[in-house]
Coordinates of C-alpha atoms (C1' of nucleotides) in Angstrom, one line a residue:
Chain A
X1 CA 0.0 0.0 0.0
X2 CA 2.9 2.6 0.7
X3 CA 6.3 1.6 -0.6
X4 CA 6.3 5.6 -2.1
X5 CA 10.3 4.4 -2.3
X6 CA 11.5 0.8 -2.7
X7 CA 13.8 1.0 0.6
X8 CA 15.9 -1.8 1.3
X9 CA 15.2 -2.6 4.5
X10 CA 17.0 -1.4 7.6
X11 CA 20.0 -0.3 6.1
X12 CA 18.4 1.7 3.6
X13 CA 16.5 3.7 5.8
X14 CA 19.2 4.2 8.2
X15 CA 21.1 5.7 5.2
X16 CA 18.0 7.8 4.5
X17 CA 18.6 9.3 8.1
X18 CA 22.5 10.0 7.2
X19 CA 21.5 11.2 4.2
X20 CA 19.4 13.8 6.0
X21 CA 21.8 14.8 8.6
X22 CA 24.2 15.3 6.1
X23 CA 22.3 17.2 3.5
X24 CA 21.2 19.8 6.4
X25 CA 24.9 20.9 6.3
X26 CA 24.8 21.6 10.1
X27 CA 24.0 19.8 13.5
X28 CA 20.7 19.3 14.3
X29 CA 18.3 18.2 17.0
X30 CA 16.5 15.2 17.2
X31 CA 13.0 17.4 16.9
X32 CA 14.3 18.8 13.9
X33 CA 14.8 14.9 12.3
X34 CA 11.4 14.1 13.2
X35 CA 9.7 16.6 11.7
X36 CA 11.6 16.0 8.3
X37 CA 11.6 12.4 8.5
X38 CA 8.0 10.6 8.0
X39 CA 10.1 7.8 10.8
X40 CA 8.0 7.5 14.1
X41 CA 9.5 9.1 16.9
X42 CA 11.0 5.5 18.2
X43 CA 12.3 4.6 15.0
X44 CA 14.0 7.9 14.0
X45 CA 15.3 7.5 17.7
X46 CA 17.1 4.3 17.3
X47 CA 18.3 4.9 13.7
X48 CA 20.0 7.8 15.2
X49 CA 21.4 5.9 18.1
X50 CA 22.9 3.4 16.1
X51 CA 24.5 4.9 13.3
X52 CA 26.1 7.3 16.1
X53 CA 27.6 4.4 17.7
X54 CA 28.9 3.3 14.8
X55 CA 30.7 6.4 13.7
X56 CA 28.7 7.6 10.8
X57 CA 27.3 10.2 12.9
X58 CA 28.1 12.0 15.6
X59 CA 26.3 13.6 18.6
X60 CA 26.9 16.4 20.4
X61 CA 25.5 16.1 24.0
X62 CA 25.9 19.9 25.1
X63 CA 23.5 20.8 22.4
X64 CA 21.9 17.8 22.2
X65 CA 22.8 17.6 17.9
X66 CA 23.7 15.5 15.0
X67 CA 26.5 15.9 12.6
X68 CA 27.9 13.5 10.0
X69 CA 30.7 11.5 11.4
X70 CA 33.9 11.0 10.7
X71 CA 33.9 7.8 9.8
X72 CA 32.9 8.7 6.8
X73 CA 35.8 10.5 6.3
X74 CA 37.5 7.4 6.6
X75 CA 35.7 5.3 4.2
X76 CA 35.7 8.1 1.5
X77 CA 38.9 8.3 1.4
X78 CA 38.9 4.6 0.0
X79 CA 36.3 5.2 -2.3
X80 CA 37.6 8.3 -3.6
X81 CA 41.5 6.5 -4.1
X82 CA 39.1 3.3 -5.7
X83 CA 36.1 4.2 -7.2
X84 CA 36.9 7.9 -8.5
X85 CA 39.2 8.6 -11.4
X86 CA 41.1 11.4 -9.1
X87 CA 44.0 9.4 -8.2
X88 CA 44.7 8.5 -11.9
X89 CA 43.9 11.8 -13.4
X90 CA 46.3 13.7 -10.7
X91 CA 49.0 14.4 -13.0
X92 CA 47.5 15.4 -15.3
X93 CA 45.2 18.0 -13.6
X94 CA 48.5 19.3 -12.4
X95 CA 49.7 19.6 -15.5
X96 CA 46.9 21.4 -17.1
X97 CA 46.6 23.9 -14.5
X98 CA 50.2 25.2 -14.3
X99 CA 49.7 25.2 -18.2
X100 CA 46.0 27.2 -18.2
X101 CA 46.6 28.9 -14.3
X102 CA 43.1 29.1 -14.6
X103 CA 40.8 26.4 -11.9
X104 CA 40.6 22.6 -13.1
X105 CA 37.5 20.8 -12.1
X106 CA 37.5 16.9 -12.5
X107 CA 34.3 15.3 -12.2
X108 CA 31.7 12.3 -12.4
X109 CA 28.0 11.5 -12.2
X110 CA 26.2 10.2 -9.6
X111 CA 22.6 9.9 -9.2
X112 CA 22.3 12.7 -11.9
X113 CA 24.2 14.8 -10.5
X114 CA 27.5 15.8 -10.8
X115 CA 30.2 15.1 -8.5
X116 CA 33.3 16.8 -8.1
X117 CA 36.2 14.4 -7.1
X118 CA 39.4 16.9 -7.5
X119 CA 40.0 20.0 -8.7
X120 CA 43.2 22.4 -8.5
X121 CA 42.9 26.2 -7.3
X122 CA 43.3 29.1 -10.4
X123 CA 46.2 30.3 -8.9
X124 CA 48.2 27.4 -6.9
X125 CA 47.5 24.4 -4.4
X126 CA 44.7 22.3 -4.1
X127 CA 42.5 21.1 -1.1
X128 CA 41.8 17.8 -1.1
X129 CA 38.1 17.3 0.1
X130 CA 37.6 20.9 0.1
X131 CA 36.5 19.8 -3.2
X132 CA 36.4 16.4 -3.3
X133 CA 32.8 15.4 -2.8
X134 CA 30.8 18.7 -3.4
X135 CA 27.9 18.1 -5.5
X136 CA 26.3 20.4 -8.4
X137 CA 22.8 19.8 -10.4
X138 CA 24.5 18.4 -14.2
X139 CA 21.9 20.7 -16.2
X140 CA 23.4 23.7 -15.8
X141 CA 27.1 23.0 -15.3
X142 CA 30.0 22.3 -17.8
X143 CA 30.9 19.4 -16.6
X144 CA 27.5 18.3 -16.4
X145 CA 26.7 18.7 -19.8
X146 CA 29.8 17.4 -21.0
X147 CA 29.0 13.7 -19.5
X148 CA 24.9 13.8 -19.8
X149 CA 25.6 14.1 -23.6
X150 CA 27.8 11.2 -24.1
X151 CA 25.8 9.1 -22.4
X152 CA 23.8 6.4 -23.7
X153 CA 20.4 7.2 -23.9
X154 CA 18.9 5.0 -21.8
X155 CA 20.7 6.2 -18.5
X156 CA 20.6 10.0 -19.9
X157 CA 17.0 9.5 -20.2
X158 CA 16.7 8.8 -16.5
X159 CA 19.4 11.3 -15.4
X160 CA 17.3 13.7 -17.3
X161 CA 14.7 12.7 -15.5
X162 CA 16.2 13.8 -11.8
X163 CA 17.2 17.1 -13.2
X164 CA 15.4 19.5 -10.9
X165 CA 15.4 22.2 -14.0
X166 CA 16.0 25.6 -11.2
X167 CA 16.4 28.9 -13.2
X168 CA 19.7 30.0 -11.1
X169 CA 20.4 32.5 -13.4
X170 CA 19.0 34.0 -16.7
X171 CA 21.2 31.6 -18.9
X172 CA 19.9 28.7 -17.0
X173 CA 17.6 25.6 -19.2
X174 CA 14.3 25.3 -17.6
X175 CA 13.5 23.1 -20.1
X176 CA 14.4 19.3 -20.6
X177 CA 13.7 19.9 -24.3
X178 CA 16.0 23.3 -24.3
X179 CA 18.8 21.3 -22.5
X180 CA 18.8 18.4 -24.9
X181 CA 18.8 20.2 -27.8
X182 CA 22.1 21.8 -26.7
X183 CA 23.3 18.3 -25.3
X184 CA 23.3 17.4 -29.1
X185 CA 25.5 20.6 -30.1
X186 CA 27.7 19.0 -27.4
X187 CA 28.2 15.7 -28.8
X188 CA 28.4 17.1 -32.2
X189 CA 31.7 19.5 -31.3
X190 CA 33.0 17.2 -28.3
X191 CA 32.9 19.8 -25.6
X192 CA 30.4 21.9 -23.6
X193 CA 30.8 25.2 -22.0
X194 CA 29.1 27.1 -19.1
X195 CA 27.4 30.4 -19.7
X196 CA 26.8 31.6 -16.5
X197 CA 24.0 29.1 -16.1
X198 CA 25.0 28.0 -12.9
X199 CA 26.4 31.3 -11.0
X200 CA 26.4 34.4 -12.8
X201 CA 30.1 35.2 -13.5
X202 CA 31.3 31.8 -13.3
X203 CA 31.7 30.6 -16.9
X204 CA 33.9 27.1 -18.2
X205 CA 34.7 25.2 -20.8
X206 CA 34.1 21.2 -20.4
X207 CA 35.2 17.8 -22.1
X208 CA 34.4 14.0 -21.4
X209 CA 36.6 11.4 -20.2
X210 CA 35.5 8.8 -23.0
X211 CA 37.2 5.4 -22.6
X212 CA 37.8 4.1 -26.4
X213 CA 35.9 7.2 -27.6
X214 CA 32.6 5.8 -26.5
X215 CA 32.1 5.0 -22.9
X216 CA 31.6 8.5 -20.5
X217 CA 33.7 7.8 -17.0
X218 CA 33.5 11.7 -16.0
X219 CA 34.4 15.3 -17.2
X220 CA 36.9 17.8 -17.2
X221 CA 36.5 21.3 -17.0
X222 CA 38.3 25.0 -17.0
X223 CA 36.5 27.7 -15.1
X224 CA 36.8 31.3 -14.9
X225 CA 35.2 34.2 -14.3
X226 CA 33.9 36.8 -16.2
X227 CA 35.8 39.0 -14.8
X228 CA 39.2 37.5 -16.2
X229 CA 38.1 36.0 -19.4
X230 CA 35.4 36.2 -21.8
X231 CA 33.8 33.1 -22.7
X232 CA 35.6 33.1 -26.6
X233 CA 38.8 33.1 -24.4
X234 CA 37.7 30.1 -23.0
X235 CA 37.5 28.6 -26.3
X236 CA 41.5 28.6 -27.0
X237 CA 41.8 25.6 -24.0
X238 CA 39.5 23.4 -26.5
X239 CA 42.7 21.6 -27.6
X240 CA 44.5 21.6 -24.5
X241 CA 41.5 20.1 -22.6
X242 CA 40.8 17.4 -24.9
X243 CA 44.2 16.2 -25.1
X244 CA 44.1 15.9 -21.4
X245 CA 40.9 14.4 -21.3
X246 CA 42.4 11.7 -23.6
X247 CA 45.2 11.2 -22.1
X248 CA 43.1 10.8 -18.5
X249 CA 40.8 8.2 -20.4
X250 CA 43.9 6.5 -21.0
X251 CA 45.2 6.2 -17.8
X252 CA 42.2 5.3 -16.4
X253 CA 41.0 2.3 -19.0
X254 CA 44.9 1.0 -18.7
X255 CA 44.9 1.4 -15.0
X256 CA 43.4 -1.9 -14.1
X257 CA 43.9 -3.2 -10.3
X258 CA 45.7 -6.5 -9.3
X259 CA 42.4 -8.5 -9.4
X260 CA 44.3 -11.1 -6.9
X261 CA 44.5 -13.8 -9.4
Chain B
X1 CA 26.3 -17.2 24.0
X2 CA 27.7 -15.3 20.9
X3 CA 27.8 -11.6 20.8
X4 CA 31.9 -11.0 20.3
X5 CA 31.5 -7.5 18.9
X6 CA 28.2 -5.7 20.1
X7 CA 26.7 -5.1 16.6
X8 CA 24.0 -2.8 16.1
X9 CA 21.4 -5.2 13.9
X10 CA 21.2 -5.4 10.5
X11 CA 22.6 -1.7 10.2
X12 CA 25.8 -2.7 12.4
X13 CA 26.6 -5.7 10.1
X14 CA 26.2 -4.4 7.0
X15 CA 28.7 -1.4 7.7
X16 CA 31.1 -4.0 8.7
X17 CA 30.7 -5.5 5.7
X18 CA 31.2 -1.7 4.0
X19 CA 34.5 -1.3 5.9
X20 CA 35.7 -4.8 5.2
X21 CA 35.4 -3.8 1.7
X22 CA 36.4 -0.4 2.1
X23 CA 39.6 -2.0 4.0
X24 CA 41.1 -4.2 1.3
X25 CA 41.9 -0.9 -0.8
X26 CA 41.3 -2.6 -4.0
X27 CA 38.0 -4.1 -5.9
X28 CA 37.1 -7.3 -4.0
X29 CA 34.7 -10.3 -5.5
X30 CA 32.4 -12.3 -3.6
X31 CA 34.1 -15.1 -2.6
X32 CA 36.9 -13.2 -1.4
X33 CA 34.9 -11.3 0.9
X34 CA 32.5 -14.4 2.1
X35 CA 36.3 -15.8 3.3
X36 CA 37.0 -12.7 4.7
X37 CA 34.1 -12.7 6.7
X38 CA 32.1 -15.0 8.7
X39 CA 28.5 -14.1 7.3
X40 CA 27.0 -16.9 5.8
X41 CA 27.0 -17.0 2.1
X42 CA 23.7 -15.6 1.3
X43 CA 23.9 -13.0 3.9
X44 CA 27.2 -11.5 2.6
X45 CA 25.2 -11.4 -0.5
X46 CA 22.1 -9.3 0.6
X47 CA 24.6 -6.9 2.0
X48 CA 26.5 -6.5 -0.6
X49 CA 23.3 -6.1 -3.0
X50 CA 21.4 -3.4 -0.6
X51 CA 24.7 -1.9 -0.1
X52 CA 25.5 -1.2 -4.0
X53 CA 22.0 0.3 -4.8
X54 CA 22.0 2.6 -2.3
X55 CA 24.9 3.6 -3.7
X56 CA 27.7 2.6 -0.8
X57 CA 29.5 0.5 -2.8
X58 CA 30.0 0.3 -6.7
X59 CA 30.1 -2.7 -8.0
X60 CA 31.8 -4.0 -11.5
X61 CA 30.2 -6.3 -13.2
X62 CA 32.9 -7.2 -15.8
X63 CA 34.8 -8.6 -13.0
X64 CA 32.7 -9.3 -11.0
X65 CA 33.8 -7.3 -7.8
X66 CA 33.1 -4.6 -5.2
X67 CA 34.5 -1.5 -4.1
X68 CA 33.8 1.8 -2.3
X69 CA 31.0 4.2 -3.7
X70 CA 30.9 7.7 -4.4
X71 CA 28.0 8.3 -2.4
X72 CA 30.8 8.1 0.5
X73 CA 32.8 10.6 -1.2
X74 CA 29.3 12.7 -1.2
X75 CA 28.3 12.4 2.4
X76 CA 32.0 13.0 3.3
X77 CA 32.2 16.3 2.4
X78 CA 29.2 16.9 4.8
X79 CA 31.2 15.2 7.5
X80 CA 34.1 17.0 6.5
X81 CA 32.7 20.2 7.1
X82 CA 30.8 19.9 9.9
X83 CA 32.4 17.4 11.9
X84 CA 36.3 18.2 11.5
X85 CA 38.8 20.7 12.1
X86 CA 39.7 21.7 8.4
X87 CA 37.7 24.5 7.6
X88 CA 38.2 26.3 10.7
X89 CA 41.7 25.3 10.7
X90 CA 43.0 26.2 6.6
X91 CA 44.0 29.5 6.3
X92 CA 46.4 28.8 9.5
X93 CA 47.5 25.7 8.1
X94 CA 48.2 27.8 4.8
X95 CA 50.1 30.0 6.7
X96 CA 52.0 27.9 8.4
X97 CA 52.6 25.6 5.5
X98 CA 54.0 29.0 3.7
X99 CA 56.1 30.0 6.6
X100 CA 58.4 26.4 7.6
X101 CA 58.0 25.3 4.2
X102 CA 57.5 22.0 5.0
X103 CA 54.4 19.4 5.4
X104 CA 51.9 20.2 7.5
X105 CA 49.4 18.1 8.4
X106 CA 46.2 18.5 10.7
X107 CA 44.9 15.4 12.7
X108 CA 41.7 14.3 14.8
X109 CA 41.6 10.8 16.5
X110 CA 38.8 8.8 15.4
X111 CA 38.6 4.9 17.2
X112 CA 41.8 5.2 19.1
X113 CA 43.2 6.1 15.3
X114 CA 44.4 9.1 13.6
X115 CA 42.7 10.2 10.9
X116 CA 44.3 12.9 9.0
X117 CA 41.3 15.5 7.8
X118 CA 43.9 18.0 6.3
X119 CA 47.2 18.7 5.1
X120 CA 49.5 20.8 3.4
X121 CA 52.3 20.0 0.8
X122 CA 55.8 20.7 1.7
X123 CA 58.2 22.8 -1.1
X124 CA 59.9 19.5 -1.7
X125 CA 57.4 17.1 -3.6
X126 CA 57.9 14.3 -1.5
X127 CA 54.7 13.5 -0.8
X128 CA 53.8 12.0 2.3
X129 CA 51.4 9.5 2.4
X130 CA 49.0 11.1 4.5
X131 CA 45.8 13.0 2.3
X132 CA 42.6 13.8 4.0
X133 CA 40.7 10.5 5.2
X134 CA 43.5 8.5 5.7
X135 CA 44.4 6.7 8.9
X136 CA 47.5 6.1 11.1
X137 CA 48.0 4.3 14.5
X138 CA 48.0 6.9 17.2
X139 CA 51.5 5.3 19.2
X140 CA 53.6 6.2 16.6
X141 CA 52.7 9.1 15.5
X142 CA 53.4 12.7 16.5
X143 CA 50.0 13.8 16.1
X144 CA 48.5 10.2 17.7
X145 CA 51.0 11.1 20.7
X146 CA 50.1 14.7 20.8
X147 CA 46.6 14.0 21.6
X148 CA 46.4 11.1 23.8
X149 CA 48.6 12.9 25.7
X150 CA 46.3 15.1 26.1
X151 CA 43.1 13.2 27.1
X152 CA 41.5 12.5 29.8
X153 CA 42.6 9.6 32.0
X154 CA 39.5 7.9 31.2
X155 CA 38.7 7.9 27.5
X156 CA 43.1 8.0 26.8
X157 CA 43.0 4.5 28.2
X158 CA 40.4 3.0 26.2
X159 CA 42.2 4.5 23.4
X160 CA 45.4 2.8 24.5
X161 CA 43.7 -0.6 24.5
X162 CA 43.2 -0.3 21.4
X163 CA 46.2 0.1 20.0
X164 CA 48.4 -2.8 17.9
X165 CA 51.9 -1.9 18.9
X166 CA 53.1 -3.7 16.0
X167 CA 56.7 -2.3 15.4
X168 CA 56.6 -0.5 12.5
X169 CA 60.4 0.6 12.9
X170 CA 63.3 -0.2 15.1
X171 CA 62.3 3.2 17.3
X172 CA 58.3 2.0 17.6
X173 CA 57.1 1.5 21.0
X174 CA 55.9 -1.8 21.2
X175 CA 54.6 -1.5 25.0
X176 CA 52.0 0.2 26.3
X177 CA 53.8 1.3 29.4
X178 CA 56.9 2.4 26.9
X179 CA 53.8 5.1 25.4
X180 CA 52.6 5.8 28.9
X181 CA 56.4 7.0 29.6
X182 CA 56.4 9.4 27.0
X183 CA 52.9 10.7 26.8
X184 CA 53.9 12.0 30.0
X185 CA 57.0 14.0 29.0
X186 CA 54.7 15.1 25.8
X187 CA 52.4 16.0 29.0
X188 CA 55.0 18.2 30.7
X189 CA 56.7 19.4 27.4
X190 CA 53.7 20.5 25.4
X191 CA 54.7 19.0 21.9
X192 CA 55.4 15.6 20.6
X193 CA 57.8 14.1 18.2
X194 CA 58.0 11.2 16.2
X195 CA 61.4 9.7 16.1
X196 CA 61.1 7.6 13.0
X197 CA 58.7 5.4 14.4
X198 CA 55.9 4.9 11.6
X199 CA 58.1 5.5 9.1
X200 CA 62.1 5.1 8.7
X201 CA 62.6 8.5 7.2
X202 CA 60.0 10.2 8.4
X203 CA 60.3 12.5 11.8
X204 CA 57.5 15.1 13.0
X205 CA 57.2 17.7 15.7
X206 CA 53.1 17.6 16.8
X207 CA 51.0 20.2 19.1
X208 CA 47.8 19.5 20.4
X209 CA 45.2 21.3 19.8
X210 CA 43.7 22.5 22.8
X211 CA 40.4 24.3 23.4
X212 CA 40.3 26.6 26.5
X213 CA 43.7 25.2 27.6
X214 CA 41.6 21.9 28.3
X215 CA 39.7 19.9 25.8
X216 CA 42.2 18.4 22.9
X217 CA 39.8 18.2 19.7
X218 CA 42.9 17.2 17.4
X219 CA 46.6 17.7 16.5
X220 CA 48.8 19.6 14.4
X221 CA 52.6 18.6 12.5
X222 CA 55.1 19.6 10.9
X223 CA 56.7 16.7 9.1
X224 CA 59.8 16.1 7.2
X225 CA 62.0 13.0 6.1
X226 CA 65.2 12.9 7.5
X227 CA 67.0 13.8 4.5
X228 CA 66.5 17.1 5.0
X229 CA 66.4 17.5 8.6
X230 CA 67.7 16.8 12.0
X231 CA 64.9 16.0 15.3
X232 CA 66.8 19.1 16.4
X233 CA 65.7 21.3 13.5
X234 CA 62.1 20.9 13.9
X235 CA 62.3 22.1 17.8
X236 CA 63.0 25.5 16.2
X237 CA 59.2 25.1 15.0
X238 CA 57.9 24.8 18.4
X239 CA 57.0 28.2 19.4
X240 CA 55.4 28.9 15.5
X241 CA 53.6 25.4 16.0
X242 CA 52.4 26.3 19.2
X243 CA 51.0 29.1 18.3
X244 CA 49.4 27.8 15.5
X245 CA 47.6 25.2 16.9
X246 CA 46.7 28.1 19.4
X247 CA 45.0 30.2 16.9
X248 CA 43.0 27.2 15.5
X249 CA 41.8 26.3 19.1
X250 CA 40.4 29.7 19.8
X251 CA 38.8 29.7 15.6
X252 CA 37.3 26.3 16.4
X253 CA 35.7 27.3 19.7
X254 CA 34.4 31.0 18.8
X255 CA 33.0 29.3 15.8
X256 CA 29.6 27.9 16.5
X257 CA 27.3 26.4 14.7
X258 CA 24.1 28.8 14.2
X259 CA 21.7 25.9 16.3
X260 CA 19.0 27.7 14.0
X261 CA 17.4 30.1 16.1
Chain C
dA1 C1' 29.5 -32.0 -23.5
dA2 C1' 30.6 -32.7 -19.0
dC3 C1' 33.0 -30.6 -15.2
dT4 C1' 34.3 -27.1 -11.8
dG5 C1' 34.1 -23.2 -9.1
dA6 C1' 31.7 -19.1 -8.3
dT7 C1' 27.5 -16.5 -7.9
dT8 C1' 22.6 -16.0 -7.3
dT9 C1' 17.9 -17.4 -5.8
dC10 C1' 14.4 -19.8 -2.8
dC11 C1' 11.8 -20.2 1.3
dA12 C1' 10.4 -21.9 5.8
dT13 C1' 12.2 -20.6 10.2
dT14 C1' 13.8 -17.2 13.4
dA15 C1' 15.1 -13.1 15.2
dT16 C1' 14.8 -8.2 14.7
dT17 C1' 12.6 -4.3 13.8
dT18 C1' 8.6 -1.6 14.7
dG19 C1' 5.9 2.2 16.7
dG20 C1' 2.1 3.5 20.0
dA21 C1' 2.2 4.7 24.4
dA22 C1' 4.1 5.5 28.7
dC23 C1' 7.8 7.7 31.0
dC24 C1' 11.3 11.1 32.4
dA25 C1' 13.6 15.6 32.6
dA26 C1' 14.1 20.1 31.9
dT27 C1' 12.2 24.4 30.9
dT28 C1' 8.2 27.6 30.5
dT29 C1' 3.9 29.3 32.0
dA30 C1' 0.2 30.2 35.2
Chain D
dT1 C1' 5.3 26.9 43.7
dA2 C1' 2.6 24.1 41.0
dA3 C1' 1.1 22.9 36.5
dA4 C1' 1.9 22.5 31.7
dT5 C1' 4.6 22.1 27.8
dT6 C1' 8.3 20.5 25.1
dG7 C1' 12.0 17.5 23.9
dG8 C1' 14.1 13.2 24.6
dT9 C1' 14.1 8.1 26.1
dT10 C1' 12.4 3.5 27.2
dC11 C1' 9.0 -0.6 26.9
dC12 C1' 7.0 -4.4 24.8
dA13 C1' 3.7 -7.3 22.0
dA14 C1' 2.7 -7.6 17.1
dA15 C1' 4.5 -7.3 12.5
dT16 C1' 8.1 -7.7 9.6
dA17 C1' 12.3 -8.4 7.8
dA18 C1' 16.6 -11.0 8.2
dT19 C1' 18.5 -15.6 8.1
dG20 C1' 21.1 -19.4 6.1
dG21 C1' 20.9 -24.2 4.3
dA22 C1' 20.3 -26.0 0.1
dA23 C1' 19.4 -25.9 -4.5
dA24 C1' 19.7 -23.6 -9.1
dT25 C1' 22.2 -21.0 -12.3
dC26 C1' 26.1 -19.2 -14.7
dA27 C1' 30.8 -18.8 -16.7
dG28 C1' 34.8 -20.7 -17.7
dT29 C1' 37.6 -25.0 -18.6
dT30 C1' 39.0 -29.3 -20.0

DNA sequence: AACTGATTTCCATTATTTGGAACCAATTTA
DNA sequence: TAAATTGGTTCCAAATAATGGAAATCAGTT
C-alpha cells in the first residue's frame, strides 16, 4: 500500500537518516529529524542511536545535535582512491593547470548529479576534500553537460529525468527539451561550456573522459570568471582540454587493479 | 552465548561488511569477501546487494567485484565540514605551511586512530602518504601522541587498549607502558615528536590542539623526512607550531554552529 | 558435452525491527 | 510553587524483515 520508495530494509533507511543529517549541512536536533523524516518518533530514535555508535554520525551532547561523522571520512577516502578517477587523473590536472593557471574541475556522475572528485585552485594548491565530494545539479554546469551528452540514452534519459530544472540564473535551461537540444550541439563538437548558467560570473569550458571514444567515466573542466576572461577566451583551451581528457581516459581504461589472481 | 562484537542489527553488520570492503583498498569479489568474513553466504550477499544500490558500494560487473562508492565521497564532504577541524583550521594551516616550508598536516583521533582530515604539501614534492581520510595508528605518530597525551585519563585508556603496537620501525614502542612514559614528557613538554617510528625517514614535531587550555579536539605537525632535517631542527618550529595550533583552538571554539534560532 | 568453481535465488524458520504509548527531565507558563 | 509544555528516552507485544541451508544458475575449462 505505501512503498512511495523501494527502501531496502533497515540499512536503507538508516542511510535515508544519514543522508538527511548530512544534507542539512549543520548539527541538528533530534526534533528537527522528526519533523523532516516521515520515521516514528521511536524509530527515528534508534536509527540515530545506532549509526552514532557506529561512527557515521556524531552527537553532540551539550546541544543535544547531530553531525555526519567521521567515519565517513575514513571510508571516503577509499572510495575516492578506488572508485573515482582522481587518483589517476592527478598528474594530469596538475599539469593542465600550471599550463592554463586558470581552476581545473575533475568530475563524475552520480545519481544525476555531478560530482566533483578533485580540482586544482586558479592560482596554486589544491584542497583535497575541500573539493572532493561537493555536488552540483549536471543541467546547468559544464561538466554536467559534457558527461549527460555522451551518455547512452537509456541512463541519460533517466538522469534527465532527476534534473530539478531551477532557473539560477537568466542563462539557466528550464526546459528538458531546451537542455537536450544543446546536449546534441555538445556531442556534435565534443565539448560543452558554461554560460553563466550555474552562478552568474562563473563561466567554463568542459570535455568528457570517454574510454575508447565511446564509454563516458567523468568530465573535465576549466572555469573562470567573467571577470578575467570572456567566454571566446575560453574557447583557445579546447585543444588543451581534450588532449588531457584523452590522455586521463587512458590512464584510467589502462589502470586496471591487481584482481588477486 | 555469541555476541563478540556488540553489533547494532542489520545496520551494524552491514557497515562491517562496508569497511571490510572499504579496508582491502582494491576491488574485491564475492568469494573473497565471504572468506573474509564469517557471514554466511547468502547473507554477505544481501549486503552487498542493498549496499551497492544505495549507492555505498559500486560494483563492477565485468569482474565481478566490489568496491567503495561515491555516495561516500558525497556524504563525506558533509562530515568533512561539519564534523572536523579543516575549515576552521585552513587559512592557519596555509600560513604555516607557507612559513616552515615543510608538510603540515592536521589530525583528529577517530577509534583510538588518527585520521588525517587535512594537510599541506611541503616545497619538496615528496609526498607524504598522509591525504585527508587517511588513517595512522596513534602510538607512533606525532600527532596520535600529541593527543592522547592530552586526554583525559578515562577515554586516553580505552584508546590505549586499542592500540596494535606492532613495530613498524626499530624506534616503535611496542609497549604500552613504553607510550605511557612518553605521553607523560609530551604532557609536561607540550609538543610531541616522532622519532622515526611509523616510518624510517620520516620525523615530525606535533602540538595539540587545545580548546580553553583543556579539551584536545585534534593535533597539528610539521613533518619532514630525515634527509633534510635533524629532530633538532624541527624544535625551532615549536613556538610557531604552538602558536598555530593556538590560533585554531580559539577559531574552532568562537565558531559555533548557528543551532538555527 | 561434462566438469568445476563461483555467484545468485528460494523459502520456511527465526530473530529483529517496529511504533504506539508510557515515562522522564528540563524548561516555561500560570 | 505548581502545573503544563516541550523534547528526549524507554517498553513491549505484534508485525516484519533478516537468516542461512540448500538448490539452481552461470561462466569458464578441459
Amino acid at each position: 500500500m505505501n512503498k512511495p520508495v523501494p527502501n531496502d530494509g533497515t540499512v536503507g533507511k538508516a542511510l535515508q537518516v544519514l543522508d538527511l543529517v548530512a544534507s542539512l549541512g549543520r548539527p541538528v536536533r533530534f526534533t528537527e529529524l522528526l519533523r523532516l523524516s516521515d520515521f516514528p518518533k521511536a524509530s527515528l530514535y534508534r536509527f540515530l542511536q545506532t549509526l552514532t555508535n557506529q561512527g557515521m554520525l556524531s552527537y553532540d551532547p551539550k546541544n543535544q545535535s547531530y553531525a555526519p561523522g567521521l567515519r565517513l571520512v575514513r571510508l571516503a577516502h577509499s572510495a575516492w582512491r578506488q572508485s573515482s578517477l582522481a587518483p589517476v587523473a592527478s598528474p594530469y590536472l596538475d599539469a593542465l593547470a600550471k599550463e592554463v593557471g586558470e581552476a581545473v574541475h575533475l568530475a563524475q556522475l552520480d545519481h544525476g548529479h555531478v560530482l566533483f572528485v578533485d580540482k586544482r585552485k586558479g592560482t596554486g594548491n589544491f584542497d583535497t576534500l575541500a573539493a572532493a565530494g561537493k555536488v552540483a545539479p549536471s543541467y546547468c554546469t559544464g561538466v554536467g553537460k559534457a558527461i549527460l551528452a555522451f551518455m547512452p540514452a537509456a541512463p541519460r534519459n533517466l538522469a534527465l529525468q532527476q534534473q530539478a530544472f531551477l532557473k539560477y540564473t537568466p542563462a539557466t535551461h528550464d526546459t528538458i527539451g531546451g537542455l537536450e537540444n544543446e546536449l546534441r550541439s555538445v556531442r556534435q563538437e565534443g565539448i560543452a561550456f558554461d554560460r553563466e548558467e550555474h552562478e552568474t560570473g562563473i563561466i567554463s569550458i568542459a570535455a568528457p573522459i570517454l574510454i575508447d571514444q565511446k564509454t563516458v567515466v567523468g568530465a573535465l573542466s576549466i572555469a573562470t570568471s567573467t571577470s578575467r576572461h570572456k567566454l571566446s577566451d575560453l574557447k583557445a583551451y579546447r585543444s588543451v582540454l581534450l588532449t588531457t581528457a584523452n590522455q586521463i581516459a587512458n590512464a584510467a581504461s589502462t589502470w586496471q587493479f591487481p584482481t588477486q589472481n
